[in-house]
Coordinates of C-alpha atoms in Angstrom, one line a residue:
Chain A
X143 CA 96.4 117.8 77.2
X144 CA 98.0 119.8 80.0
X145 CA 96.0 122.5 81.7
X146 CA 97.8 125.0 83.9
X147 CA 95.3 127.0 86.0
X148 CA 96.3 129.9 88.3
X149 CA 99.6 128.2 89.1
X150 CA 101.6 130.3 91.7
X151 CA 104.8 129.6 93.5
X152 CA 106.3 131.8 96.2
X153 CA 109.7 131.3 97.7
X154 CA 109.5 133.5 100.8
X155 CA 108.9 137.0 99.5
X156 CA 109.9 136.1 95.9
X157 CA 107.1 135.1 93.6
X158 CA 108.7 132.8 91.0
X159 CA 105.4 131.9 89.2
X160 CA 102.5 134.3 89.4
X161 CA 98.9 133.2 88.7
X162 CA 99.9 131.4 85.5
X163 CA 97.3 129.8 83.3
X164 CA 97.6 128.3 79.8
X165 CA 96.9 125.0 78.1
X166 CA 99.1 122.8 75.9
X167 CA 97.0 121.3 73.2
X168 CA 97.3 117.8 71.7
X169 CA 98.8 117.5 68.2
X170 CA 100.8 120.6 68.6
X171 CA 104.2 121.7 69.7
X172 CA 104.0 124.6 72.1
X173 CA 107.0 126.8 72.8
X174 CA 107.3 127.8 76.5
X175 CA 109.4 130.9 76.3
X176 CA 110.9 133.4 78.7
X177 CA 114.2 134.8 79.8
X178 CA 116.3 132.8 82.3
X179 CA 114.7 133.0 85.7
X180 CA 111.3 133.7 84.3
X181 CA 109.9 130.6 86.1
X182 CA 109.7 128.1 83.3
X183 CA 111.5 125.3 85.2
X184 CA 109.5 126.0 88.4
X185 CA 106.3 125.8 86.3
X186 CA 107.3 122.4 84.9
X187 CA 108.4 121.1 88.3
X188 CA 105.0 122.1 89.7
X189 CA 103.2 120.4 86.8
X190 CA 105.1 117.2 87.6
X191 CA 104.4 117.3 91.3
X192 CA 108.1 117.7 92.2
X193 CA 107.5 121.2 93.6
X194 CA 104.4 122.0 95.6
X195 CA 102.5 125.1 94.2
X196 CA 101.6 127.8 96.6
X197 CA 98.3 127.7 94.8
X198 CA 96.7 126.7 91.5
X199 CA 96.7 123.4 89.7
X200 CA 98.3 121.6 86.8
X201 CA 96.2 118.8 85.4
X202 CA 96.6 116.2 82.6
X203 CA 93.2 115.4 81.2
X204 CA 91.8 116.5 84.5
X205 CA 94.2 114.7 86.9
X206 CA 97.3 115.9 88.7
X207 CA 100.5 114.1 87.9
X208 CA 100.3 112.3 91.2
X209 CA 96.8 111.1 90.4
X210 CA 97.7 109.5 87.1
X211 CA 97.5 105.7 87.4
X212 CA 100.5 105.2 85.2
X213 CA 102.2 108.6 85.1
X214 CA 105.1 107.8 82.8
X215 CA 102.8 106.3 80.2
X216 CA 100.8 109.5 80.3
X217 CA 103.4 112.2 80.6
X218 CA 107.1 112.1 79.6
X219 CA 109.4 114.7 81.0
X220 CA 113.0 115.7 80.5
X221 CA 114.1 118.4 82.9
X222 CA 117.2 120.5 82.7
X223 CA 118.6 119.3 86.0
X224 CA 117.4 115.7 85.3
X225 CA 120.3 113.9 86.8
X226 CA 121.8 110.5 86.5
X227 CA 124.0 108.5 88.8
X228 CA 127.5 108.8 87.1
X229 CA 128.3 105.2 87.9
X230 CA 125.2 103.8 86.3
X231 CA 125.1 102.9 82.6
X232 CA 122.5 104.4 80.2
X233 CA 120.9 101.0 79.8
X234 CA 120.6 100.5 83.5
X235 CA 119.3 103.9 84.1
X236 CA 116.5 103.4 81.6
X237 CA 115.9 99.8 82.8
X238 CA 115.5 100.9 86.4
X239 CA 112.9 103.5 85.5
X240 CA 111.1 101.1 83.1
X241 CA 110.9 98.7 86.1
X242 CA 109.5 101.4 88.3
X243 CA 106.9 102.5 85.7
X244 CA 105.9 99.0 84.8
X245 CA 107.2 99.4 81.2
X246 CA 108.5 96.5 79.2
X247 CA 112.3 96.3 79.3
X248 CA 112.5 95.9 75.5
X249 CA 111.1 99.4 75.2
X250 CA 114.1 100.7 77.1
X251 CA 116.5 99.3 74.5
X252 CA 114.2 100.7 71.7
X253 CA 114.2 104.3 73.1
X254 CA 118.0 104.3 73.5
X255 CA 118.3 103.3 69.8
X256 CA 115.8 106.0 68.9
X257 CA 117.8 108.8 70.5
X258 CA 121.0 107.5 69.0
X259 CA 122.5 106.1 72.2
X260 CA 122.3 102.4 71.2
X261 CA 126.0 102.0 70.8
X262 CA 126.9 103.6 74.2
X263 CA 124.0 102.0 76.2
X264 CA 126.4 100.0 78.3
X265 CA 128.7 102.9 79.1
X266 CA 128.5 104.7 82.4
X267 CA 126.7 108.1 82.3
X268 CA 129.7 109.7 84.2
X269 CA 131.5 109.8 80.8
X270 CA 128.7 111.2 78.8
X271 CA 128.8 114.7 77.1
X272 CA 126.1 117.2 77.7
X273 CA 124.6 116.3 74.3
X274 CA 124.5 112.6 75.2
X275 CA 122.9 113.4 78.6
X276 CA 120.2 115.5 76.8
X277 CA 119.5 112.5 74.5
X278 CA 119.3 110.2 77.5
X279 CA 116.9 112.5 79.2
X280 CA 114.8 112.4 76.1
X281 CA 115.0 108.6 76.0
X282 CA 113.5 108.5 79.5
X283 CA 110.8 111.0 78.5
X284 CA 109.8 108.8 75.5
X285 CA 110.0 105.5 77.6
X286 CA 106.3 105.3 78.3
X287 CA 105.3 106.5 74.8
X288 CA 103.4 109.2 76.6
X289 CA 100.5 111.5 75.4
X290 CA 102.2 114.6 76.8
X291 CA 105.8 115.5 76.5
X292 CA 107.3 118.2 78.7
X293 CA 110.8 119.1 77.8
X294 CA 112.9 121.8 79.5
X295 CA 115.5 123.3 77.2
X296 CA 115.9 120.0 75.3
X297 CA 118.4 121.3 72.9
X298 CA 120.9 122.3 75.6
X299 CA 124.2 120.7 74.8
X300 CA 123.2 119.4 71.4
X301 CA 125.2 120.2 68.3
X302 CA 123.5 121.8 65.3
X303 CA 122.8 118.4 63.8
X304 CA 121.3 117.2 67.0
X305 CA 119.1 120.3 67.2
X306 CA 117.7 119.6 63.7
X307 CA 117.1 115.9 64.8
X308 CA 115.4 117.0 68.0
X309 CA 113.1 119.4 66.0
X310 CA 112.1 116.6 63.6
X311 CA 111.4 114.3 66.5
X312 CA 109.2 116.7 68.3
X313 CA 107.3 117.5 65.1
X314 CA 106.8 113.8 64.5
X315 CA 105.5 113.4 68.1
X316 CA 103.0 116.2 67.6
X317 CA 101.7 114.8 64.2
X318 CA 101.0 111.6 66.2
X319 CA 98.6 113.6 68.3
X320 CA 100.8 114.2 71.3
X321 CA 100.9 117.4 73.2
X322 CA 104.5 118.7 73.3
X323 CA 105.7 121.5 75.5
X324 CA 109.3 122.7 74.8
X325 CA 110.8 125.4 77.0
X326 CA 113.5 127.7 75.8
X327 CA 114.9 131.1 76.5
X328 CA 115.5 131.7 72.8
X329 CA 112.6 132.2 70.5
X330 CA 114.9 131.7 67.5
X331 CA 115.7 128.2 68.7
X332 CA 112.2 126.9 68.7
X333 CA 110.7 129.1 66.0
X334 CA 111.0 126.5 63.3
X335 CA 109.4 123.8 65.4
X336 CA 106.5 125.3 67.4
X337 CA 102.9 125.9 66.5
X338 CA 101.9 127.8 69.6
X339 CA 103.8 130.1 71.9
X340 CA 103.4 130.8 75.6
X341 CA 105.7 133.6 76.8
X342 CA 106.3 134.4 80.4
X343 CA 108.4 136.9 82.2
X344 CA 108.9 137.3 86.0
X345 CA 106.5 134.3 86.4
X346 CA 103.7 136.0 84.7
X347 CA 102.1 135.2 81.3
X348 CA 102.9 138.0 78.9
X349 CA 101.8 136.4 75.6
X350 CA 99.9 133.3 74.5
X351 CA 98.9 132.7 70.9
X352 CA 99.8 130.7 67.8
X353 CA 103.2 131.4 66.4
X354 CA 101.5 132.8 63.3
X355 CA 99.6 135.4 65.4
X356 CA 102.8 136.4 67.1
X357 CA 104.6 136.8 63.8
X358 CA 101.7 138.9 62.4
X359 CA 101.9 141.2 65.4
X360 CA 105.7 141.3 65.0
X361 CA 105.3 142.8 61.5
X362 CA 103.5 145.8 63.1
X363 CA 105.4 149.0 63.7
X364 CA 107.1 149.2 67.0
X365 CA 108.4 152.6 68.3
X366 CA 110.1 153.3 71.6
X367 CA 108.8 156.6 72.9
X368 CA 110.1 158.7 75.8
X369 CA 107.9 161.5 77.0
X370 CA 108.6 164.2 79.6
X371 CA 105.3 163.3 81.3
X372 CA 104.7 159.5 81.0
X373 CA 101.2 159.9 82.2
X374 CA 100.4 162.3 79.3
X375 CA 101.8 159.7 76.9
X376 CA 99.7 157.0 78.5
X377 CA 96.7 159.2 78.1
X378 CA 97.5 159.8 74.4
X379 CA 97.9 156.1 73.8
X380 CA 94.6 155.4 75.4
X381 CA 92.9 158.1 73.4
X382 CA 94.3 156.6 70.1
X383 CA 93.8 153.0 71.4
X384 CA 97.5 152.2 70.7
X385 CA 98.9 149.0 72.1
X386 CA 101.7 149.9 74.6
X387 CA 104.2 148.0 76.7
X388 CA 106.5 149.7 79.2
X389 CA 110.1 148.7 79.2
X390 CA 113.2 149.9 80.9
X391 CA 114.1 152.1 77.9
X392 CA 110.7 153.7 77.5
X393 CA 107.2 153.0 76.3
X394 CA 107.0 150.7 73.2
X395 CA 104.0 151.7 71.0
X396 CA 102.8 149.0 68.6
X397 CA 100.8 149.9 65.5
X398 CA 101.3 153.5 64.4
X399 CA 104.4 154.7 62.6
X400 CA 106.8 157.1 64.3
X401 CA 105.5 159.9 62.2
X402 CA 101.9 159.2 63.3
X403 CA 102.9 159.2 67.0
X404 CA 104.9 162.4 66.6
X405 CA 102.1 164.1 64.9
X406 CA 99.6 163.0 67.5
X407 CA 101.9 164.1 70.3
X408 CA 102.5 167.5 68.7
X409 CA 98.8 168.1 68.2
X410 CA 98.1 167.1 71.8
X411 CA 101.0 169.2 73.1
X412 CA 102.8 166.2 74.7
X413 CA 106.5 166.8 75.0
X414 CA 108.5 163.9 73.5
X415 CA 112.2 163.3 74.2
X416 CA 112.7 160.3 72.1
X417 CA 111.0 158.6 69.2
X418 CA 112.8 155.6 67.9
X419 CA 111.7 153.0 65.5
X420 CA 112.5 149.5 66.6
X421 CA 113.8 146.9 64.3
X422 CA 110.9 144.7 63.3
X423 CA 110.7 141.0 63.3
X424 CA 109.9 138.2 65.8
X425 CA 113.0 138.5 67.9
X426 CA 112.3 142.2 68.5
X427 CA 108.7 141.4 69.4
X428 CA 109.9 138.7 71.8
X429 CA 112.3 141.1 73.5
X430 CA 109.7 143.8 73.7
X431 CA 107.4 141.4 75.5
X432 CA 110.0 140.3 78.0
X433 CA 112.3 143.2 78.3
X434 CA 112.4 145.2 81.5
X435 CA 110.6 142.6 83.4
X436 CA 112.7 139.7 82.4
X437 CA 116.2 140.6 83.7
X438 CA 118.1 137.7 85.2
X439 CA 117.6 137.4 88.9
Chain B
X194 CA 91.9 128.0 95.6
X195 CA 92.9 124.4 95.1
X196 CA 96.1 122.9 96.3
X197 CA 98.1 120.6 94.0
X198 CA 99.2 118.0 96.5
X199 CA 102.6 116.4 96.0
X200 CA 102.7 114.2 99.0
X201 CA 99.5 114.2 100.9
X202 CA 97.0 111.5 101.7
X203 CA 97.1 108.3 99.6
X204 CA 95.1 108.3 96.4
X205 CA 93.2 105.3 95.2
X206 CA 96.0 104.0 93.0
X207 CA 98.3 103.5 96.0
X208 CA 97.0 100.1 96.8
X209 CA 97.5 97.9 93.8
X210 CA 100.2 95.4 94.6
X211 CA 101.6 95.7 91.1
X212 CA 102.6 99.4 91.7
X213 CA 104.2 98.5 95.0
X214 CA 106.1 95.7 93.3
X215 CA 107.3 98.0 90.5
X216 CA 108.6 100.6 92.9
X217 CA 110.3 97.9 95.0
X218 CA 111.9 96.6 91.8
X219 CA 113.1 100.1 90.9
X220 CA 114.7 100.5 94.3
X221 CA 116.3 97.1 94.2
X222 CA 117.7 97.7 90.7
X223 CA 119.4 100.8 92.0
X224 CA 121.7 98.9 94.3
X225 CA 122.9 96.4 91.7
X226 CA 123.4 98.8 88.8
X227 CA 126.3 100.7 90.3
X228 CA 129.6 99.2 91.7
X229 CA 129.1 100.4 95.2
X230 CA 127.4 97.2 96.5
X231 CA 130.1 94.7 95.7
X232 CA 132.9 97.1 96.6
X233 CA 131.4 97.6 100.0
X234 CA 130.7 93.9 100.3
X235 CA 134.4 93.2 99.7
X236 CA 135.4 95.8 102.3
X237 CA 132.9 94.3 104.7
X238 CA 134.5 90.8 104.2
X239 CA 138.1 92.0 104.6
X240 CA 137.6 94.5 107.4
X241 CA 135.5 92.3 109.7
X242 CA 137.6 89.3 108.8
X243 CA 140.9 90.9 109.7
X244 CA 139.4 92.2 113.0
X245 CA 138.1 88.8 113.9
X246 CA 141.5 87.2 113.0
X247 CA 143.4 89.8 115.0
X248 CA 141.3 89.0 118.1
X249 CA 141.6 85.3 117.5
X250 CA 145.4 85.5 117.8
X251 CA 145.3 88.1 120.5
X252 CA 143.1 85.9 122.7
X253 CA 145.0 82.7 121.9
X254 CA 148.4 84.1 122.8
X255 CA 147.4 86.7 125.4
X256 CA 144.2 85.2 126.9
X257 CA 145.8 84.1 130.1
X258 CA 147.2 87.5 130.7
X259 CA 143.8 89.2 129.9
X260 CA 142.1 86.9 132.4
X261 CA 144.5 88.0 135.1
X262 CA 143.1 91.6 134.8
X263 CA 140.3 92.1 137.4
X264 CA 138.1 94.2 135.0
X265 CA 138.2 91.7 132.1
X266 CA 135.8 88.9 131.5
X267 CA 137.3 86.6 128.9
X268 CA 135.4 83.4 128.5
X269 CA 136.9 80.1 127.4
X270 CA 136.0 77.3 124.9
X271 CA 132.8 77.6 122.8
X272 CA 131.8 80.8 124.5
X273 CA 135.1 82.4 123.5
X274 CA 134.7 81.3 119.9
X275 CA 131.2 82.8 119.8
X276 CA 132.4 86.0 121.4
X277 CA 135.0 86.2 118.6
X278 CA 132.5 85.6 115.9
X279 CA 130.2 88.2 117.4
X280 CA 132.8 90.8 116.5
X281 CA 131.6 90.3 112.9
X282 CA 128.7 92.6 113.7
X283 CA 130.7 94.8 116.0
X284 CA 132.8 95.8 113.0
X285 CA 130.4 94.9 110.2
X286 CA 127.2 96.6 111.3
X287 CA 128.2 99.9 109.8
X288 CA 128.2 98.6 106.2
X289 CA 124.5 97.8 105.8
X290 CA 123.8 101.1 107.6
X291 CA 126.0 102.9 105.0
X292 CA 124.1 101.1 102.2
X293 CA 120.8 102.1 103.7
X294 CA 121.8 105.7 104.2
X295 CA 123.1 105.9 100.6
X296 CA 119.9 104.5 99.2
X297 CA 118.3 107.8 100.3
X298 CA 121.1 110.3 100.6
X299 CA 122.7 109.2 97.3
X300 CA 119.5 110.3 95.5
X301 CA 119.9 113.7 97.0
X302 CA 123.6 113.8 96.0
X303 CA 123.1 112.8 92.4
X304 CA 119.7 114.5 92.1
X305 CA 118.1 111.3 91.0
X306 CA 115.0 111.9 93.1
X307 CA 113.6 113.7 90.1
X308 CA 113.4 110.6 87.8
X309 CA 112.5 108.5 90.8
X310 CA 109.4 110.7 91.7
X311 CA 108.5 110.8 88.0
X312 CA 108.3 107.0 87.9
X313 CA 106.4 106.9 91.2
X314 CA 105.0 110.3 92.4
X315 CA 103.7 108.8 95.6
X316 CA 106.6 109.6 97.9
X317 CA 105.8 107.6 100.9
X318 CA 105.5 104.5 98.7
X319 CA 109.0 105.3 97.3
X320 CA 110.4 105.6 100.9
X321 CA 108.6 102.4 102.0
X322 CA 110.1 100.6 99.0
X323 CA 113.5 101.8 100.0
X324 CA 113.0 100.6 103.6
X325 CA 111.9 97.1 102.5
X326 CA 114.5 96.8 99.8
X327 CA 117.3 97.2 102.3
X328 CA 116.1 94.0 104.1
X329 CA 117.5 91.5 101.6
X330 CA 120.6 93.6 101.2
X331 CA 121.3 93.7 104.9
X332 CA 120.9 90.0 104.9
X333 CA 123.4 89.7 102.1
X334 CA 126.0 91.8 104.0
X335 CA 125.4 89.6 107.1
X336 CA 126.1 86.4 105.2
X337 CA 129.3 87.9 104.0
X338 CA 130.2 88.9 107.6
X339 CA 129.5 85.3 108.7
X340 CA 131.6 84.0 105.9
X341 CA 134.4 86.3 107.1
X342 CA 133.9 84.9 110.7
X343 CA 134.3 81.3 109.3
X344 CA 137.3 82.1 107.1
X345 CA 139.1 84.5 109.4
X346 CA 137.8 83.1 112.7
X347 CA 136.9 79.5 112.7
X348 CA 139.7 78.4 110.4
X349 CA 142.5 79.9 112.5
X350 CA 140.9 78.7 115.7
X351 CA 140.9 75.2 114.3
X352 CA 144.4 75.6 113.1
X353 CA 145.5 76.8 116.6
X354 CA 143.7 73.8 118.1
X355 CA 141.1 76.0 119.9
X356 CA 137.4 75.4 120.1
X357 CA 135.4 76.6 117.1
X358 CA 132.0 76.1 118.5
X359 CA 130.7 75.3 115.0
X360 CA 129.1 72.1 116.2
X361 CA 127.0 73.9 118.7
X362 CA 123.4 75.0 117.7
X363 CA 123.9 78.0 120.0
X364 CA 126.6 79.3 117.6
X365 CA 124.3 79.0 114.5
X366 CA 121.4 80.6 116.4
X367 CA 123.8 83.5 117.1
X368 CA 124.7 83.7 113.4
X369 CA 120.9 84.0 112.7
X370 CA 120.6 86.8 115.2
X371 CA 123.6 88.5 113.6
X372 CA 121.6 88.5 110.3
X373 CA 118.7 90.1 112.1
X374 CA 121.0 92.8 113.6
X375 CA 122.6 93.6 110.3
X376 CA 119.2 93.9 108.6
X377 CA 118.0 96.3 111.3
X378 CA 121.1 98.4 111.0
X379 CA 120.4 98.7 107.3
X380 CA 116.9 100.1 108.2
X381 CA 118.5 102.5 110.7
X382 CA 120.7 103.6 107.8
X383 CA 117.6 104.4 105.7
X384 CA 116.2 106.5 108.5
X385 CA 119.5 108.4 108.9
X386 CA 119.8 109.0 105.2
X387 CA 116.2 110.3 105.1
X388 CA 116.7 112.6 108.0
X389 CA 120.2 113.8 107.2
X390 CA 120.2 113.7 103.3
X391 CA 124.0 114.2 103.1
X392 CA 125.5 110.7 102.9
X393 CA 128.9 111.8 104.4
X394 CA 127.2 113.5 107.4
X395 CA 124.9 110.5 107.8
X396 CA 127.8 108.0 107.9
X397 CA 130.1 110.2 110.1
X398 CA 127.4 110.9 112.6
X399 CA 126.5 107.1 112.7
X400 CA 130.2 106.3 113.4
X401 CA 130.5 109.2 115.9
X402 CA 127.5 108.0 117.9
X403 CA 128.1 104.3 117.9
X404 CA 131.9 104.2 118.1
X405 CA 132.7 107.2 120.3
X406 CA 129.6 108.5 122.2
X407 CA 128.1 105.1 123.0
X408 CA 131.3 103.4 124.2
X409 CA 131.9 106.4 126.4
X410 CA 128.4 106.3 127.9
X411 CA 128.5 102.6 128.2
X412 CA 131.7 102.7 130.3
X413 CA 129.8 104.7 133.0
X414 CA 128.4 101.6 134.8
X415 CA 132.0 100.3 135.2
X416 CA 133.0 103.7 136.8
X417 CA 130.1 104.0 139.1
X418 CA 129.9 100.3 139.9
X419 CA 126.3 99.6 139.0
X420 CA 124.0 99.3 135.9
X421 CA 122.3 102.2 134.3
X422 CA 119.1 100.8 132.7
X423 CA 118.7 103.5 130.0
X424 CA 122.1 102.7 128.5
X425 CA 120.7 99.4 127.3
X426 CA 118.5 101.3 124.9
X427 CA 121.3 103.0 123.0
X428 CA 121.3 101.8 119.4
X429 CA 124.7 100.1 119.7
X430 CA 123.6 98.3 122.9
X431 CA 120.4 97.2 121.2
X432 CA 122.5 95.8 118.3
X433 CA 124.7 94.0 120.8
X434 CA 121.6 92.7 122.6
X435 CA 120.4 91.1 119.4
X436 CA 123.6 89.3 118.8
X437 CA 123.6 88.4 122.5
X438 CA 127.3 88.9 123.2
X439 CA 129.9 91.4 122.2
X440 CA 133.5 92.4 122.8
X441 CA 132.1 95.2 125.0
X442 CA 130.9 92.6 127.5
X443 CA 134.6 92.0 128.1
X444 CA 135.1 95.5 129.4
X445 CA 131.7 96.6 130.6
X446 CA 129.1 94.7 132.6
X447 CA 126.0 96.8 131.8
X448 CA 123.1 94.5 131.1
X449 CA 122.0 94.1 127.5
X450 CA 118.4 93.6 126.6
X451 CA 117.5 90.1 125.4
X452 CA 117.4 89.6 121.6
X453 CA 113.7 90.1 121.0
X454 CA 113.1 93.4 122.8
X455 CA 116.5 94.6 121.6
X456 CA 115.4 93.9 118.0
X457 CA 112.2 95.8 118.5
X458 CA 114.1 98.7 120.0
X459 CA 116.4 99.0 117.0
X460 CA 113.5 98.6 114.7
X461 CA 111.8 101.5 116.6
X462 CA 114.9 103.7 116.0
X463 CA 114.7 102.9 112.3
X464 CA 111.0 103.6 112.0
X465 CA 111.2 106.8 114.0
X466 CA 114.1 108.1 112.0
X467 CA 112.5 107.2 108.7
X468 CA 109.0 108.6 109.5
X469 CA 110.6 111.7 111.0
X470 CA 112.8 112.1 107.9
X471 CA 109.7 111.6 105.7
X472 CA 107.8 114.5 107.3
X473 CA 110.8 116.8 107.7
X474 CA 112.7 116.2 104.5
X475 CA 111.3 113.7 102.0
X476 CA 108.1 115.6 101.2
X477 CA 109.9 118.8 100.4
X478 CA 110.2 120.3 96.9
X479 CA 112.7 118.6 94.7
X480 CA 114.9 120.8 92.6

């Protein structure tokens, strides 16, 4: 299990990750979602001890990555920028890391077969496609048969067939009792493979629940409302206990129908300039959660 | 507020010999899993060999003329042969230094520090393993340099009927000191790579310092007519001090340190650069 607790990273005046807390449970695939630049990679790098947090901790069963006696047997990671020496073969890359982690060399051959690189194991990585590099990164993550898998955009560069294969593999890992965290900027990409979702925007946690709960909330009505006096609208929402999120295009009200909002505003004498029903569904819910705060920086 | 430490004080798991051995093995495998090591080894052999051969012929046919120059000190017999062999390190020292610098700077270049630190998150152990793994590699380069001295130096000397000095124990002691010098240059390379990170900048600055700045500074004693003690502590002068003689001694008469203190001096350069690089660079965030 991975526990992120109050994790914060500041780069000068920019706060890339802001007091982030969540857990990744064993036996489940957790989707770690957010727009580009939301702080997903920085969070993973802090969890792995590659980047030093400004404050907060990331622990695996109570220990930081650096404190783990055999880190690669406990945690397997494939990071987006996880790079390879172009002149080194896939087999040598894996063998070198197996040696460093005290893992049997036979396991290296096995994981290369597992990710479908068995036939190109003796080719230099410089000639590998993005998809092959993604598979090699995954092979390294699986090398120690770890309890926790942290994968940053693992489907990047994979063809549709590869994406399905990856999905099945992650599912299989979770059913074996492993904690799997998969980051993505697209909810649709991981929707079919995750149990839980952690959504961040601008380094902050904006949503954390099971996928089923997120889907249930996505079925609720969503209406974008623009009022002449936003404070009056906020007061109205508070009075009716509506769930609201503020986005660049206005206030999104979750729950009541457009008609109910219009009637309540009319009764209360709040001047509305726009009342637009949003398309329903999960993608819209995701966008509503991250919109306005999640623009690319 | 708790701080997640990436690189601070050692934790309990640092000490098992097994972990040290694993990290050392990982570093050692890195050298031999790309083609750089044998390509550089080949260049070392040819480059030092050709330079030695050139001087063998230059001294054989032009030695008398050189000796007529008042500022030149060209020895004869066995001493001349040793002087010629010592050129192996004069021209070859840079190669183990490049290998050492690349062992760190190459990781920055190819962003391979990420997998390295995932395999062993204790960074000072990784750097220490790099430092130690360069030792056998430096020795390998030195053996190739000595082979070059025999093939391109001793062989033509014998063919020209000049002394080869191979029967003298002094010569073989010098070869042993050449191995030591090359190993220490490899360690200096690790320090440079740790401090500079960019392998091109590391190598160019090494060449600029040892082949331009140092020779310029070391010619001062000749101009002012007496020794300048501090010049014996320049890295190139220390390297020459280990070998015991060098082509520079033909042109300059500044005193070199004797081999043992010279070796300690060069080791000090390597340690200071590496430790400085560790604190200034190696502990930083990896992205």
